[in-house]
Structure formats: C-alpha cells, structure tokens
Amino acid sequence: MWTNSSSKIYPGLRKEDVWRLWTDVNGWVTWHRDLEYCRMNEPFAVGAHFLLKPNGAPEFNIEIVDVVDGRKFT
C-alpha cells in the first residue's frame, strides 16, 4: 500500500489555536467548505456525539471515542 504525506509550517500559528478550531465542531462549516452543517450540543469529550452533514451526502452521527487534549481525537 502506498502512502503520501506532506506538511507546511505556518509561522505564528500556535497549536492551541488549531486545537480550539478542531474542538469547535459547530464552527467547522466556517472553514471546511465541504460541509453543509455540523451540530454538537454537548461538551467536546469522550462519549459526546455530533451530527455531520457533508454537501450532497447523508447526515452522519459521530461519537467521540478518544481525546488527548491539545493533541488528537478519534
């Protein structure tokens, strides 16, 4: 299996700022143009659910199953 990755450095961008964007699920539509909506009505934490509706696709109910604060979530 082939994999490809890339990276880019943005001077002045702090990881805390990126994490704040990722954990603001309701705000994803402001920077991710492929989404019709995202709706989360509970704190961003393990066990929380949110609805994600991509443009032209069905709505999905997503559960957060893992969070490492400031680093990653699944």
PDB file of N, CA and C in Angstrom:
ATOM      1  N   MET A   1       0.839  -1.174   0.000  1.00  0.00           N
ATOM      2  CA  MET A   1       0.000   0.000   0.000  1.00  0.00           C
ATOM      3  C   MET A   1       0.886   1.240   0.000  1.00  0.00           C
ATOM      4  N   TRP A   2       0.561   2.209  -0.848  1.00  0.00           N
ATOM      5  CA  TRP A   2       1.303   3.462  -0.926  1.00  0.00           C
ATOM      6  C   TRP A   2       0.684   4.485  -0.005  1.00  0.00           C
ATOM      7  N   THR A   3       1.501   5.274   0.613  1.00  0.00           N
ATOM      8  CA  THR A   3       1.020   6.396   1.407  1.00  0.00           C
ATOM      9  C   THR A   3       1.775   7.648   0.998  1.00  0.00           C
ATOM     10  N   ASN A   4       1.165   8.758   1.241  1.00  0.00           N
ATOM     11  CA  ASN A   4       1.771  10.035   0.907  1.00  0.00           C
ATOM     12  C   ASN A   4       1.443  11.004   2.027  1.00  0.00           C
ATOM     13  N   SER A   5       2.360  11.824   2.380  1.00  0.00           N
ATOM     14  CA  SER A   5       2.087  12.832   3.391  1.00  0.00           C
ATOM     15  C   SER A   5       2.827  14.111   3.030  1.00  0.00           C
ATOM     16  N   SER A   6       2.344  15.193   3.579  1.00  0.00           N
ATOM     17  CA  SER A   6       3.005  16.472   3.374  1.00  0.00           C
ATOM     18  C   SER A   6       2.783  17.326   4.611  1.00  0.00           C
ATOM     19  N   SER A   7       3.560  18.353   4.727  1.00  0.00           N
ATOM     20  CA  SER A   7       3.395  19.254   5.859  1.00  0.00           C
ATOM     21  C   SER A   7       3.763  20.664   5.417  1.00  0.00           C
ATOM     22  N   LYS A   8       3.299  21.618   6.174  1.00  0.00           N
ATOM     23  CA  LYS A   8       3.619  23.010   5.906  1.00  0.00           C
ATOM     24  C   LYS A   8       3.725  23.726   7.243  1.00  0.00           C
ATOM     25  N   ILE A   9       4.682  24.594   7.355  1.00  0.00           N
ATOM     26  CA  ILE A   9       4.876  25.366   8.579  1.00  0.00           C
ATOM     27  C   ILE A   9       4.242  26.738   8.391  1.00  0.00           C
ATOM     28  N   TYR A  10       3.437  27.137   9.344  1.00  0.00           N
ATOM     29  CA  TYR A  10       2.805  28.452   9.335  1.00  0.00           C
ATOM     30  C   TYR A  10       3.359  29.241  10.515  1.00  0.00           C
ATOM     31  N   PRO A  11       4.305  30.129  10.277  1.00  0.00           N
ATOM     32  CA  PRO A  11       4.881  30.912  11.375  1.00  0.00           C
ATOM     33  C   PRO A  11       3.792  31.687  12.128  1.00  0.00           C
ATOM     34  N   GLY A  12       3.885  31.656  13.441  1.00  0.00           N
ATOM     35  CA  GLY A  12       2.943  32.393  14.280  1.00  0.00           C
ATOM     36  C   GLY A  12       1.678  31.631  14.626  1.00  0.00           C
ATOM     37  N   LEU A  13       1.436  30.491  13.991  1.00  0.00           N
ATOM     38  CA  LEU A  13       0.258  29.695  14.298  1.00  0.00           C
ATOM     39  C   LEU A  13       0.576  28.784  15.476  1.00  0.00           C
ATOM     40  N   ARG A  14      -0.218  28.904  16.513  1.00  0.00           N
ATOM     41  CA  ARG A  14       0.020  28.087  17.713  1.00  0.00           C
ATOM     42  C   ARG A  14      -0.856  26.839  17.700  1.00  0.00           C
ATOM     43  N   LYS A  15      -0.327  25.751  18.251  1.00  0.00           N
ATOM     44  CA  LYS A  15      -1.112  24.513  18.280  1.00  0.00           C
ATOM     45  C   LYS A  15      -2.385  24.685  19.098  1.00  0.00           C
ATOM     46  N   GLU A  16      -2.373  25.557  20.087  1.00  0.00           N
ATOM     47  CA  GLU A  16      -3.572  25.824  20.883  1.00  0.00           C
ATOM     48  C   GLU A  16      -4.681  26.423  20.020  1.00  0.00           C
ATOM     49  N   ASP A  17      -4.304  27.259  19.053  1.00  0.00           N
ATOM     50  CA  ASP A  17      -5.286  27.858  18.158  1.00  0.00           C
ATOM     51  C   ASP A  17      -5.912  26.804  17.241  1.00  0.00           C
ATOM     52  N   VAL A  18      -5.088  25.897  16.740  1.00  0.00           N
ATOM     53  CA  VAL A  18      -5.591  24.819  15.896  1.00  0.00           C
ATOM     54  C   VAL A  18      -6.513  23.910  16.700  1.00  0.00           C
ATOM     55  N   TRP A  19      -6.118  23.569  17.896  1.00  0.00           N
ATOM     56  CA  TRP A  19      -6.949  22.701  18.741  1.00  0.00           C
ATOM     57  C   TRP A  19      -8.298  23.360  19.025  1.00  0.00           C
ATOM     58  N   ARG A  20      -8.300  24.652  19.273  1.00  0.00           N
ATOM     59  CA  ARG A  20      -9.555  25.367  19.532  1.00  0.00           C
ATOM     60  C   ARG A  20     -10.478  25.275  18.312  1.00  0.00           C
ATOM     61  N   LEU A  21      -9.928  25.371  17.097  1.00  0.00           N
ATOM     62  CA  LEU A  21     -10.746  25.224  15.886  1.00  0.00           C
ATOM     63  C   LEU A  21     -11.312  23.808  15.757  1.00  0.00           C
ATOM     64  N   TRP A  22     -10.476  22.809  16.016  1.00  0.00           N
ATOM     65  CA  TRP A  22     -10.933  21.422  15.910  1.00  0.00           C
ATOM     66  C   TRP A  22     -12.026  21.099  16.922  1.00  0.00           C
ATOM     67  N   THR A  23     -11.938  21.619  18.121  1.00  0.00           N
ATOM     68  CA  THR A  23     -12.913  21.283  19.165  1.00  0.00           C
ATOM     69  C   THR A  23     -14.189  22.119  19.072  1.00  0.00           C
ATOM     70  N   ASP A  24     -14.211  23.119  18.201  1.00  0.00           N
ATOM     71  CA  ASP A  24     -15.423  23.906  17.942  1.00  0.00           C
ATOM     72  C   ASP A  24     -16.163  23.273  16.769  1.00  0.00           C
ATOM     73  N   VAL A  25     -16.779  22.136  17.010  1.00  0.00           N
ATOM     74  CA  VAL A  25     -17.427  21.355  15.956  1.00  0.00           C
ATOM     75  C   VAL A  25     -18.477  22.185  15.218  1.00  0.00           C
ATOM     76  N   ASN A  26     -19.261  22.977  15.927  1.00  0.00           N
ATOM     77  CA  ASN A  26     -20.296  23.793  15.283  1.00  0.00           C
ATOM     78  C   ASN A  26     -19.694  24.820  14.326  1.00  0.00           C
ATOM     79  N   GLY A  27     -18.448  25.183  14.512  1.00  0.00           N
ATOM     80  CA  GLY A  27     -17.794  26.159  13.661  1.00  0.00           C
ATOM     81  C   GLY A  27     -17.073  25.564  12.463  1.00  0.00           C
ATOM     82  N   TRP A  28     -17.037  24.242  12.335  1.00  0.00           N
ATOM     83  CA  TRP A  28     -16.311  23.630  11.227  1.00  0.00           C
ATOM     84  C   TRP A  28     -16.764  24.157   9.869  1.00  0.00           C
ATOM     85  N   VAL A  29     -18.045  24.462   9.712  1.00  0.00           N
ATOM     86  CA  VAL A  29     -18.561  24.911   8.412  1.00  0.00           C
ATOM     87  C   VAL A  29     -17.963  26.258   7.999  1.00  0.00           C
ATOM     88  N   THR A  30     -17.398  27.009   8.932  1.00  0.00           N
ATOM     89  CA  THR A  30     -16.825  28.305   8.578  1.00  0.00           C
ATOM     90  C   THR A  30     -15.486  28.166   7.860  1.00  0.00           C
ATOM     91  N   TRP A  31     -14.817  27.042   8.007  1.00  0.00           N
ATOM     92  CA  TRP A  31     -13.529  26.843   7.351  1.00  0.00           C
ATOM     93  C   TRP A  31     -13.451  25.577   6.514  1.00  0.00           C
ATOM     94  N   HIS A  32     -14.477  24.735   6.565  1.00  0.00           N
ATOM     95  CA  HIS A  32     -14.494  23.493   5.790  1.00  0.00           C
ATOM     96  C   HIS A  32     -15.669  23.566   4.824  1.00  0.00           C
ATOM     97  N   ARG A  33     -15.410  23.975   3.615  1.00  0.00           N
ATOM     98  CA  ARG A  33     -16.474  24.267   2.650  1.00  0.00           C
ATOM     99  C   ARG A  33     -17.197  23.032   2.120  1.00  0.00           C
ATOM    100  N   ASP A  34     -16.732  21.840   2.449  1.00  0.00           N
ATOM    101  CA  ASP A  34     -17.400  20.612   2.008  1.00  0.00           C
ATOM    102  C   ASP A  34     -18.522  20.183   2.941  1.00  0.00           C
ATOM    103  N   LEU A  35     -18.804  20.966   3.974  1.00  0.00           N
ATOM    104  CA  LEU A  35     -19.815  20.596   4.956  1.00  0.00           C
ATOM    105  C   LEU A  35     -21.021  21.516   4.867  1.00  0.00           C
ATOM    106  N   GLU A  36     -22.200  20.902   4.903  1.00  0.00           N
ATOM    107  CA  GLU A  36     -23.436  21.681   4.979  1.00  0.00           C
ATOM    108  C   GLU A  36     -23.651  22.151   6.412  1.00  0.00           C
ATOM    109  N   TYR A  37     -23.456  21.231   7.375  1.00  0.00           N
ATOM    110  CA  TYR A  37     -23.533  21.607   8.789  1.00  0.00           C
ATOM    111  C   TYR A  37     -22.855  20.575   9.675  1.00  0.00           C
ATOM    112  N   CYS A  38     -22.509  21.020  10.869  1.00  0.00           N
ATOM    113  CA  CYS A  38     -22.052  20.185  11.974  1.00  0.00           C
ATOM    114  C   CYS A  38     -22.791  20.700  13.204  1.00  0.00           C
ATOM    115  N   ARG A  39     -23.333  19.793  13.992  1.00  0.00           N
ATOM    116  CA  ARG A  39     -24.098  20.203  15.164  1.00  0.00           C
ATOM    117  C   ARG A  39     -23.702  19.365  16.381  1.00  0.00           C
ATOM    118  N   MET A  40     -23.216  20.057  17.376  1.00  0.00           N
ATOM    119  CA  MET A  40     -22.838  19.399  18.628  1.00  0.00           C
ATOM    120  C   MET A  40     -23.431  20.209  19.765  1.00  0.00           C
ATOM    121  N   ASN A  41     -24.201  19.537  20.630  1.00  0.00           N
ATOM    122  CA  ASN A  41     -24.895  20.217  21.720  1.00  0.00           C
ATOM    123  C   ASN A  41     -24.411  19.779  23.093  1.00  0.00           C
ATOM    124  N   GLU A  42     -23.187  19.330  23.163  1.00  0.00           N
ATOM    125  CA  GLU A  42     -22.615  18.892  24.436  1.00  0.00           C
ATOM    126  C   GLU A  42     -21.119  19.197  24.419  1.00  0.00           C
ATOM    127  N   PRO A  43     -20.475  19.119  25.559  1.00  0.00           N
ATOM    128  CA  PRO A  43     -19.034  19.407  25.597  1.00  0.00           C
ATOM    129  C   PRO A  43     -18.237  18.422  24.740  1.00  0.00           C
ATOM    130  N   PHE A  44     -17.136  18.899  24.191  1.00  0.00           N
ATOM    131  CA  PHE A  44     -16.238  18.080  23.378  1.00  0.00           C
ATOM    132  C   PHE A  44     -15.487  17.147  24.328  1.00  0.00           C
ATOM    133  N   ALA A  45     -15.913  15.893  24.386  1.00  0.00           N
ATOM    134  CA  ALA A  45     -15.326  14.925  25.313  1.00  0.00           C
ATOM    135  C   ALA A  45     -15.663  13.513  24.841  1.00  0.00           C
ATOM    136  N   VAL A  46     -14.953  12.540  25.370  1.00  0.00           N
ATOM    137  CA  VAL A  46     -15.245  11.139  25.070  1.00  0.00           C
ATOM    138  C   VAL A  46     -16.708  10.861  25.393  1.00  0.00           C
ATOM    139  N   GLY A  47     -17.391  10.195  24.467  1.00  0.00           N
ATOM    140  CA  GLY A  47     -18.794   9.855  24.630  1.00  0.00           C
ATOM    141  C   GLY A  47     -19.750  10.870  24.021  1.00  0.00           C
ATOM    142  N   ALA A  48     -19.242  12.042  23.662  1.00  0.00           N
ATOM    143  CA  ALA A  48     -20.091  13.058  23.035  1.00  0.00           C
ATOM    144  C   ALA A  48     -20.404  12.660  21.602  1.00  0.00           C
ATOM    145  N   HIS A  49     -21.548  13.125  21.123  1.00  0.00           N
ATOM    146  CA  HIS A  49     -21.984  12.868  19.749  1.00  0.00           C
ATOM    147  C   HIS A  49     -22.202  14.184  19.024  1.00  0.00           C
ATOM    148  N   PHE A  50     -22.015  14.143  17.707  1.00  0.00           N
ATOM    149  CA  PHE A  50     -22.387  15.291  16.895  1.00  0.00           C
ATOM    150  C   PHE A  50     -22.865  14.808  15.532  1.00  0.00           C
ATOM    151  N   LEU A  51     -23.652  15.665  14.870  1.00  0.00           N
ATOM    152  CA  LEU A  51     -24.147  15.386  13.533  1.00  0.00           C
ATOM    153  C   LEU A  51     -23.268  16.108  12.532  1.00  0.00           C
ATOM    154  N   LEU A  52     -22.880  15.408  11.485  1.00  0.00           N
ATOM    155  CA  LEU A  52     -22.059  15.973  10.423  1.00  0.00           C
ATOM    156  C   LEU A  52     -22.765  15.702   9.108  1.00  0.00           C
ATOM    157  N   LYS A  53     -22.986  16.761   8.323  1.00  0.00           N
ATOM    158  CA  LYS A  53     -23.682  16.634   7.036  1.00  0.00           C
ATOM    159  C   LYS A  53     -22.781  17.188   5.936  1.00  0.00           C
ATOM    160  N   PRO A  54     -22.095  16.298   5.180  1.00  0.00           N
ATOM    161  CA  PRO A  54     -21.316  16.757   4.033  1.00  0.00           C
ATOM    162  C   PRO A  54     -22.255  17.239   2.920  1.00  0.00           C
ATOM    163  N   ASN A  55     -21.788  18.145   2.100  1.00  0.00           N
ATOM    164  CA  ASN A  55     -22.581  18.592   0.955  1.00  0.00           C
ATOM    165  C   ASN A  55     -22.894  17.411   0.046  1.00  0.00           C
ATOM    166  N   GLY A  56     -24.170  17.240  -0.293  1.00  0.00           N
ATOM    167  CA  GLY A  56     -24.570  16.194  -1.222  1.00  0.00           C
ATOM    168  C   GLY A  56     -24.511  14.785  -0.687  1.00  0.00           C
ATOM    169  N   ALA A  57     -24.391  14.622   0.607  1.00  0.00           N
ATOM    170  CA  ALA A  57     -24.303  13.289   1.211  1.00  0.00           C
ATOM    171  C   ALA A  57     -25.243  13.223   2.413  1.00  0.00           C
ATOM    172  N   PRO A  58     -25.516  12.019   2.902  1.00  0.00           N
ATOM    173  CA  PRO A  58     -26.379  11.901   4.073  1.00  0.00           C
ATOM    174  C   PRO A  58     -25.709  12.412   5.347  1.00  0.00           C
ATOM    175  N   GLU A  59     -26.528  12.697   6.323  1.00  0.00           N
ATOM    176  CA  GLU A  59     -26.069  13.121   7.651  1.00  0.00           C
ATOM    177  C   GLU A  59     -25.492  11.916   8.397  1.00  0.00           C
ATOM    178  N   PHE A  60     -24.440  12.160   9.164  1.00  0.00           N
ATOM    179  CA  PHE A  60     -23.817  11.111   9.980  1.00  0.00           C
ATOM    180  C   PHE A  60     -23.858  11.509  11.445  1.00  0.00           C
ATOM    181  N   ASN A  61     -24.103  10.538  12.318  1.00  0.00           N
ATOM    182  CA  ASN A  61     -23.999  10.740  13.760  1.00  0.00           C
ATOM    183  C   ASN A  61     -22.636  10.192  14.177  1.00  0.00           C
ATOM    184  N   ILE A  62     -21.796  11.047  14.733  1.00  0.00           N
ATOM    185  CA  ILE A  62     -20.428  10.665  15.070  1.00  0.00           C
ATOM    186  C   ILE A  62     -20.245  10.703  16.579  1.00  0.00           C
ATOM    187  N   GLU A  63     -19.568   9.697  17.117  1.00  0.00           N
ATOM    188  CA  GLU A  63     -19.253   9.644  18.547  1.00  0.00           C
ATOM    189  C   GLU A  63     -17.756   9.858  18.734  1.00  0.00           C
ATOM    190  N   ILE A  64     -17.405  10.697  19.679  1.00  0.00           N
ATOM    191  CA  ILE A  64     -16.005  10.888  20.039  1.00  0.00           C
ATOM    192  C   ILE A  64     -15.624   9.761  20.996  1.00  0.00           C
ATOM    193  N   VAL A  65     -14.631   8.974  20.612  1.00  0.00           N
ATOM    194  CA  VAL A  65     -14.260   7.804  21.416  1.00  0.00           C
ATOM    195  C   VAL A  65     -12.918   7.962  22.119  1.00  0.00           C
ATOM    196  N   ASP A  66     -12.145   8.967  21.728  1.00  0.00           N
ATOM    197  CA  ASP A  66     -10.842   9.177  22.358  1.00  0.00           C
ATOM    198  C   ASP A  66     -10.464  10.656  22.213  1.00  0.00           C
ATOM    199  N   VAL A  67      -9.977  11.246  23.277  1.00  0.00           N
ATOM    200  CA  VAL A  67      -9.469  12.625  23.242  1.00  0.00           C
ATOM    201  C   VAL A  67      -8.184  12.693  24.040  1.00  0.00           C
ATOM    202  N   VAL A  68      -7.150  13.196  23.424  1.00  0.00           N
ATOM    203  CA  VAL A  68      -5.920  13.560  24.117  1.00  0.00           C
ATOM    204  C   VAL A  68      -5.851  15.077  23.977  1.00  0.00           C
ATOM    205  N   ASP A  69      -6.218  15.775  25.025  1.00  0.00           N
ATOM    206  CA  ASP A  69      -6.386  17.217  24.994  1.00  0.00           C
ATOM    207  C   ASP A  69      -5.196  17.927  24.370  1.00  0.00           C
ATOM    208  N   GLY A  70      -5.493  18.735  23.372  1.00  0.00           N
ATOM    209  CA  GLY A  70      -4.458  19.504  22.713  1.00  0.00           C
ATOM    210  C   GLY A  70      -3.668  18.746  21.663  1.00  0.00           C
ATOM    211  N   ARG A  71      -3.977  17.453  21.464  1.00  0.00           N
ATOM    212  CA  ARG A  71      -3.164  16.653  20.535  1.00  0.00           C
ATOM    213  C   ARG A  71      -3.985  15.921  19.473  1.00  0.00           C
ATOM    214  N   LYS A  72      -5.039  15.183  19.912  1.00  0.00           N
ATOM    215  CA  LYS A  72      -5.781  14.372  18.942  1.00  0.00           C
ATOM    216  C   LYS A  72      -7.149  13.986  19.492  1.00  0.00           C
ATOM    217  N   PHE A  73      -8.007  13.595  18.560  1.00  0.00           N
ATOM    218  CA  PHE A  73      -9.279  12.975  18.935  1.00  0.00           C
ATOM    219  C   PHE A  73      -9.684  11.982  17.859  1.00  0.00           C
ATOM    220  N   THR A  74     -10.480  11.011  18.277  1.00  0.00           N
ATOM    221  CA  THR A  74     -10.985   9.980  17.368  1.00  0.00           C
ATOM    222  C   THR A  74     -12.488   9.891  17.537  1.00  0.00           C
TER     223      THR A  74
END
